[in-house]
Amino acid sequence: MKARIGAALAVWLGVAGLAMADDQGQGSVVVELYTSQGCSSCPPADEILAGLADRGDVIALALHVDYWDYIGWKDVFGSPQFTERQRAYARAAGARTIYTPQMIVDGMEHLVGARPAELTALIKRYEAMPEQAVLDVARKGGTLAISARPVGHLPQGAVVQLVRYKPEETVEIRSGENAGREISYRNIVTEWHSLGTWDGSAPLSMDVSVSDSQPIVVILQEPGPGRIIAATALK
C-alpha cells in the first residue's frame, strides 16, 4: 500500500499537541503497528508510533512482519510470528488480506495506513471505556510477579501474554523500496509469548522468570485475538 507521506505527517503534526497533552490517562491503550523496513508506505506510520512511544497512557508496540522481505531487503526485526499474529487479527475480523502499515488499537480497531486523526480519536475512545480487569506487574530480581482481578464478569476469559521490546534502534536500509534511508524505530517487539489462560472467575497470580532488564509488557487479551482488557508496561 502506498501512502501520501506529506499529508499523513501534516495531519499528525496537527493533532500531536492535543494528543501529548492528554498523556496521563486512567489506563494504557495498546497500539500495535504492523510494519516493515521493506515497505515504502511504512515510514510515516513508524513516525506516528515513535510519537506515541513516550506517552503514559499508550503502550506502543512495533511488530515487524516478514512478507515484504522478498522485494530486496530483509527486515532485521521481521518475524513470521508477527505476520501470523496479524493474520489472526484478519481472520477474527473476517478480512481476507493483510497490509502494511496497519495499526490495531486495543485488539479491536484496525487502521490501514498512516491515519493519525483517526488514531487519536480511537485512543481517546478506548481510554474512556470502563475497566474490565485490574492488572499489577512487579519485577523482583529475576522474577516477574503478575496479578489481576476481574472487574465484573469476563465471559471469554483472557490470554495472559508477555511482550519484550527494544526501546529504539536505527537501521541503514541498503536495498528494497526504502533503499538509501536511515530510519529510527521505537518499541521494536522482540518476543511475544503466551503464558496461559485466565478464566476471570477468581484473582490471577503467577510468577515468571525474566533474564534481563529489557522492557516488559503484560497483556490480558480475549481469545481470538480479541479485545485487550488490561495491559501494563515496565520500562
mmCIF file of C-alpha atoms in Angstrom:
data_model
loop_
_atom_site.group_PDB
_atom_site.id
_atom_site.type_symbol
_atom_site.label_atom_id
_atom_site.label_comp_id
_atom_site.label_asym_id
_atom_site.label_seq_id
_atom_site.Cartn_x
_atom_site.Cartn_y
_atom_site.Cartn_z
ATOM 1 C CA MET A 1 0.000 0.000 0.000
ATOM 2 C CA LYS A 2 1.385 3.420 -0.933
ATOM 3 C CA ALA A 3 0.660 6.284 1.443
ATOM 4 C CA ARG A 4 0.922 10.026 0.871
ATOM 5 C CA ILE A 5 3.688 10.785 3.324
ATOM 6 C CA GLY A 6 3.389 14.566 3.394
ATOM 7 C CA ALA A 7 -0.350 14.557 4.027
ATOM 8 C CA ALA A 8 -0.126 11.900 6.736
ATOM 9 C CA LEU A 9 2.581 13.719 8.643
ATOM 10 C CA ALA A 10 0.827 17.063 8.308
ATOM 11 C CA VAL A 11 -2.306 15.659 9.931
ATOM 12 C CA TRP A 12 -0.228 14.003 12.650
ATOM 13 C CA LEU A 13 1.582 17.230 13.466
ATOM 14 C CA GLY A 14 -1.746 18.986 13.661
ATOM 15 C CA VAL A 15 -3.077 16.635 16.354
ATOM 16 C CA ALA A 16 0.146 15.787 18.174
ATOM 17 C CA GLY A 17 -0.073 18.710 20.581
ATOM 18 C CA LEU A 18 -3.569 17.712 21.661
ATOM 19 C CA ALA A 19 -2.606 14.055 21.981
ATOM 20 C CA MET A 20 0.531 14.672 24.015
ATOM 21 C CA ALA A 21 -1.300 16.952 26.415
ATOM 22 C CA ASP A 22 -3.549 14.062 27.352
ATOM 23 C CA ASP A 23 -0.885 11.510 28.329
ATOM 24 C CA GLN A 24 -1.990 10.914 31.912
ATOM 25 C CA GLY A 25 -4.912 8.594 31.214
ATOM 26 C CA GLN A 26 -6.520 6.192 33.678
ATOM 27 C CA GLY A 27 -5.341 3.146 31.761
ATOM 28 C CA SER A 28 -2.992 2.133 28.973
ATOM 29 C CA VAL A 29 -4.333 1.705 25.456
ATOM 30 C CA VAL A 30 -2.288 -0.756 23.393
ATOM 31 C CA VAL A 31 -1.422 0.317 19.844
ATOM 32 C CA GLU A 32 0.182 -2.383 17.679
ATOM 33 C CA LEU A 33 1.844 -1.272 14.451
ATOM 34 C CA TYR A 34 2.454 -3.932 11.802
ATOM 35 C CA THR A 35 5.285 -2.563 9.692
ATOM 36 C CA SER A 36 8.265 -3.492 7.542
ATOM 37 C CA GLN A 37 11.576 -1.921 6.557
ATOM 38 C CA GLY A 38 10.865 -3.106 3.005
ATOM 39 C CA CYS A 39 7.608 -1.146 2.679
ATOM 40 C CA SER A 40 7.814 2.376 1.269
ATOM 41 C CA SER A 41 4.467 3.308 2.845
ATOM 42 C CA CYS A 42 5.575 2.429 6.371
ATOM 43 C CA PRO A 43 7.911 5.282 7.467
ATOM 44 C CA PRO A 44 5.045 7.749 8.165
ATOM 45 C CA ALA A 45 3.372 5.170 10.407
ATOM 46 C CA ASP A 46 6.719 4.397 12.069
ATOM 47 C CA GLU A 47 6.990 8.117 12.889
ATOM 48 C CA ILE A 48 3.496 8.183 14.338
ATOM 49 C CA LEU A 49 4.314 5.225 16.587
ATOM 50 C CA ALA A 50 7.513 6.963 17.685
ATOM 51 C CA GLY A 51 5.370 9.912 18.724
ATOM 52 C CA LEU A 52 3.278 7.592 20.903
ATOM 53 C CA ALA A 53 6.192 5.723 22.463
ATOM 54 C CA ASP A 54 6.760 8.134 25.369
ATOM 55 C CA ARG A 55 3.119 8.695 26.264
ATOM 56 C CA GLY A 56 1.991 7.439 29.658
ATOM 57 C CA ASP A 57 -1.482 6.441 28.505
ATOM 58 C CA VAL A 58 -0.393 4.369 25.483
ATOM 59 C CA ILE A 59 1.626 1.193 25.103
ATOM 60 C CA ALA A 60 3.013 1.497 21.574
ATOM 61 C CA LEU A 61 4.440 -1.686 20.035
ATOM 62 C CA ALA A 62 6.053 -2.145 16.605
ATOM 63 C CA LEU A 63 5.726 -5.658 15.171
ATOM 64 C CA HIS A 64 7.842 -6.110 12.051
ATOM 65 C CA VAL A 65 6.459 -8.650 9.590
ATOM 66 C CA ASP A 66 8.419 -10.739 7.089
ATOM 67 C CA TYR A 67 6.231 -10.788 3.966
ATOM 68 C CA TRP A 68 7.977 -7.805 2.367
ATOM 69 C CA ASP A 69 11.407 -9.441 2.539
ATOM 70 C CA TYR A 70 11.105 -10.863 -0.986
ATOM 71 C CA ILE A 71 11.424 -7.470 -2.709
ATOM 72 C CA GLY A 72 15.092 -6.988 -1.904
ATOM 73 C CA TRP A 73 15.565 -6.114 1.774
ATOM 74 C CA LYS A 74 15.212 -8.481 4.712
ATOM 75 C CA ASP A 75 13.769 -6.639 7.697
ATOM 76 C CA VAL A 76 16.268 -7.180 10.510
ATOM 77 C CA PHE A 77 13.423 -7.170 13.059
ATOM 78 C CA GLY A 78 10.953 -9.156 10.964
ATOM 79 C CA SER A 79 9.383 -12.335 12.316
ATOM 80 C CA PRO A 80 6.902 -14.855 10.878
ATOM 81 C CA GLN A 81 5.340 -14.940 14.366
ATOM 82 C CA PHE A 82 4.274 -11.307 13.991
ATOM 83 C CA THR A 83 2.977 -11.960 10.480
ATOM 84 C CA GLU A 84 0.863 -14.783 11.894
ATOM 85 C CA ARG A 85 -0.468 -12.532 14.673
ATOM 86 C CA GLN A 86 -1.557 -10.009 12.061
ATOM 87 C CA ARG A 87 -3.199 -12.801 10.054
ATOM 88 C CA ALA A 88 -5.028 -13.957 13.189
ATOM 89 C CA TYR A 89 -6.452 -10.462 13.620
ATOM 90 C CA ALA A 90 -7.561 -10.510 9.968
ATOM 91 C CA ARG A 91 -9.286 -13.878 10.410
ATOM 92 C CA ALA A 92 -11.047 -12.652 13.557
ATOM 93 C CA ALA A 93 -12.269 -9.596 11.652
ATOM 94 C CA GLY A 94 -13.358 -11.601 8.601
ATOM 95 C CA ALA A 95 -10.754 -9.935 6.371
ATOM 96 C CA ARG A 96 -9.011 -11.825 3.571
ATOM 97 C CA THR A 97 -5.892 -9.690 3.187
ATOM 98 C CA ILE A 98 -3.243 -8.148 5.422
ATOM 99 C CA TYR A 99 -1.439 -4.881 4.717
ATOM 100 C CA THR A 100 1.341 -2.690 5.994
ATOM 101 C CA PRO A 101 1.307 -0.337 7.662
ATOM 102 C CA GLN A 102 -1.570 -1.348 9.892
ATOM 103 C CA MET A 103 -2.333 -0.189 13.421
ATOM 104 C CA ILE A 104 -4.595 -2.139 15.772
ATOM 105 C CA VAL A 105 -5.954 -0.334 18.821
ATOM 106 C CA ASP A 106 -6.687 -2.424 21.936
ATOM 107 C CA GLY A 107 -7.113 -5.507 19.767
ATOM 108 C CA MET A 108 -10.311 -4.159 18.217
ATOM 109 C CA GLU A 109 -9.909 -1.249 15.808
ATOM 110 C CA HIS A 110 -7.957 -1.794 12.576
ATOM 111 C CA LEU A 111 -6.410 1.177 10.788
ATOM 112 C CA VAL A 112 -4.634 0.595 7.462
ATOM 113 C CA GLY A 113 -2.134 3.307 6.520
ATOM 114 C CA ALA A 114 -0.973 6.372 8.421
ATOM 115 C CA ARG A 115 -4.214 7.849 9.775
ATOM 116 C CA PRO A 116 -3.239 9.930 12.827
ATOM 117 C CA ALA A 117 -6.501 11.808 13.339
ATOM 118 C CA GLU A 118 -8.500 8.566 13.475
ATOM 119 C CA LEU A 119 -5.864 7.009 15.714
ATOM 120 C CA THR A 120 -6.033 9.897 18.178
ATOM 121 C CA ALA A 121 -9.830 9.614 18.329
ATOM 122 C CA LEU A 122 -9.681 5.852 18.915
ATOM 123 C CA ILE A 123 -7.140 6.195 21.713
ATOM 124 C CA LYS A 124 -9.441 8.672 23.453
ATOM 125 C CA ARG A 125 -12.431 6.363 22.969
ATOM 126 C CA TYR A 126 -10.696 3.330 24.459
ATOM 127 C CA GLU A 127 -9.219 5.342 27.326
ATOM 128 C CA ALA A 128 -12.754 6.283 28.320
ATOM 129 C CA MET A 129 -14.055 2.695 28.401
ATOM 130 C CA PRO A 130 -14.636 1.135 31.840
ATOM 131 C CA GLU A 131 -12.020 -1.225 33.227
ATOM 132 C CA GLN A 132 -12.623 -4.944 32.811
ATOM 133 C CA ALA A 133 -9.711 -6.070 34.984
ATOM 134 C CA VAL A 134 -7.105 -4.574 37.298
ATOM 135 C CA LEU A 135 -3.600 -5.768 36.396
ATOM 136 C CA ASP A 136 -0.481 -5.399 38.550
ATOM 137 C CA VAL A 137 3.037 -6.339 37.434
ATOM 138 C CA ALA A 138 6.210 -6.101 39.525
ATOM 139 C CA ARG A 139 9.782 -7.142 38.801
ATOM 140 C CA LYS A 140 11.565 -8.760 41.751
ATOM 141 C CA GLY A 141 15.114 -9.609 40.713
ATOM 142 C CA GLY A 142 14.801 -12.311 38.071
ATOM 143 C CA THR A 143 11.101 -12.893 38.718
ATOM 144 C CA LEU A 144 8.096 -11.100 37.300
ATOM 145 C CA ALA A 145 5.068 -11.185 39.604
ATOM 146 C CA ILE A 146 1.765 -10.868 37.727
ATOM 147 C CA SER A 147 -1.570 -10.455 39.480
ATOM 148 C CA ALA A 148 -5.012 -9.458 38.258
ATOM 149 C CA ARG A 149 -8.581 -9.323 39.444
ATOM 150 C CA PRO A 150 -11.728 -9.054 37.358
ATOM 151 C CA VAL A 151 -13.988 -6.036 37.404
ATOM 152 C CA GLY A 152 -17.342 -7.628 36.732
ATOM 153 C CA HIS A 153 -17.826 -10.685 34.535
ATOM 154 C CA LEU A 154 -15.314 -11.739 31.864
ATOM 155 C CA PRO A 155 -17.323 -14.126 29.684
ATOM 156 C CA GLN A 156 -14.437 -15.096 27.395
ATOM 157 C CA GLY A 157 -11.634 -15.017 29.942
ATOM 158 C CA ALA A 158 -8.235 -13.857 28.745
ATOM 159 C CA VAL A 159 -4.908 -14.995 27.343
ATOM 160 C CA VAL A 160 -2.005 -13.808 29.514
ATOM 161 C CA GLN A 161 0.806 -12.562 27.259
ATOM 162 C CA LEU A 162 4.355 -11.381 27.894
ATOM 163 C CA VAL A 163 5.958 -8.966 25.424
ATOM 164 C CA ARG A 164 9.581 -7.794 25.285
ATOM 165 C CA TYR A 165 10.842 -4.919 23.153
ATOM 166 C CA LYS A 166 13.840 -2.748 22.284
ATOM 167 C CA PRO A 167 13.148 0.918 23.033
ATOM 168 C CA GLU A 168 14.944 2.242 19.942
ATOM 169 C CA GLU A 169 17.283 1.292 17.123
ATOM 170 C CA THR A 170 18.388 2.998 13.915
ATOM 171 C CA VAL A 171 18.783 0.975 10.714
ATOM 172 C CA GLU A 172 20.500 1.903 7.456
ATOM 173 C CA ILE A 173 18.430 0.305 4.705
ATOM 174 C CA ARG A 174 20.581 -0.518 1.692
ATOM 175 C CA SER A 175 18.112 -2.060 -0.780
ATOM 176 C CA GLY A 176 14.421 -2.529 -1.469
ATOM 177 C CA GLU A 177 11.763 0.202 -1.552
ATOM 178 C CA ASN A 178 13.429 2.234 1.211
ATOM 179 C CA ALA A 179 16.992 1.883 -0.132
ATOM 180 C CA GLY A 180 19.300 4.674 0.998
ATOM 181 C CA ARG A 181 17.203 5.652 4.005
ATOM 182 C CA GLU A 182 18.313 5.590 7.636
ATOM 183 C CA ILE A 183 15.279 5.066 9.880
ATOM 184 C CA SER A 184 14.977 5.076 13.653
ATOM 185 C CA TYR A 185 12.414 2.669 15.060
ATOM 186 C CA ARG A 186 10.810 2.747 18.514
ATOM 187 C CA ASN A 187 9.472 -0.002 20.772
ATOM 188 C CA ILE A 188 10.537 -2.843 18.489
ATOM 189 C CA VAL A 189 8.948 -6.092 19.672
ATOM 190 C CA THR A 190 11.477 -8.904 20.042
ATOM 191 C CA GLU A 191 9.370 -11.523 21.871
ATOM 192 C CA TRP A 192 5.663 -12.236 22.280
ATOM 193 C CA HIS A 193 4.755 -15.204 24.468
ATOM 194 C CA SER A 194 1.500 -16.673 25.746
ATOM 195 C CA LEU A 195 1.838 -17.533 29.434
ATOM 196 C CA GLY A 196 -1.503 -19.287 29.733
ATOM 197 C CA THR A 197 -5.184 -18.509 30.091
ATOM 198 C CA TRP A 198 -7.250 -16.944 32.858
ATOM 199 C CA ASP A 199 -10.987 -17.588 33.127
ATOM 200 C CA GLY A 200 -11.581 -14.422 35.152
ATOM 201 C CA SER A 201 -13.653 -16.157 37.834
ATOM 202 C CA ALA A 202 -11.039 -15.625 40.556
ATOM 203 C CA PRO A 203 -7.945 -13.443 41.011
ATOM 204 C CA LEU A 204 -4.917 -14.296 38.881
ATOM 205 C CA SER A 205 -1.460 -14.782 40.358
ATOM 206 C CA MET A 206 1.621 -16.069 38.559
ATOM 207 C CA ASP A 207 5.400 -15.694 38.669
ATOM 208 C CA VAL A 208 7.532 -15.703 35.530
ATOM 209 C CA SER A 209 11.326 -15.840 35.215
ATOM 210 C CA VAL A 210 12.889 -12.948 33.309
ATOM 211 C CA SER A 211 16.556 -12.927 32.376
ATOM 212 C CA ASP A 212 17.405 -9.306 31.584
ATOM 213 C CA SER A 213 16.351 -5.693 32.024
ATOM 214 C CA GLN A 214 14.699 -5.263 28.613
ATOM 215 C CA PRO A 215 11.307 -3.530 28.929
ATOM 216 C CA ILE A 216 8.325 -5.769 29.636
ATOM 217 C CA VAL A 217 4.647 -5.553 28.750
ATOM 218 C CA VAL A 218 1.983 -7.861 30.175
ATOM 219 C CA ILE A 219 -1.266 -8.033 28.212
ATOM 220 C CA LEU A 220 -4.577 -9.683 29.090
ATOM 221 C CA GLN A 221 -6.486 -10.245 25.846
ATOM 222 C CA GLU A 222 -9.673 -12.005 24.936
ATOM 223 C CA PRO A 223 -9.104 -15.085 22.740
ATOM 224 C CA GLY A 224 -9.450 -14.565 19.027
ATOM 225 C CA PRO A 225 -7.343 -12.396 19.304
ATOM 226 C CA GLY A 226 -9.999 -10.038 20.615
ATOM 227 C CA ARG A 227 -10.206 -7.025 22.851
ATOM 228 C CA ILE A 228 -7.279 -6.242 25.145
ATOM 229 C CA ILE A 229 -8.859 -5.962 28.578
ATOM 230 C CA ALA A 230 -5.784 -4.811 30.512
ATOM 231 C CA ALA A 231 -2.102 -4.074 29.865
ATOM 232 C CA THR A 232 0.836 -2.842 31.936
ATOM 233 C CA ALA A 233 4.368 -1.901 30.912
ATOM 234 C CA LEU A 234 7.589 -1.921 32.930
ATOM 235 C CA LYS A 235 10.343 0.095 31.260
#
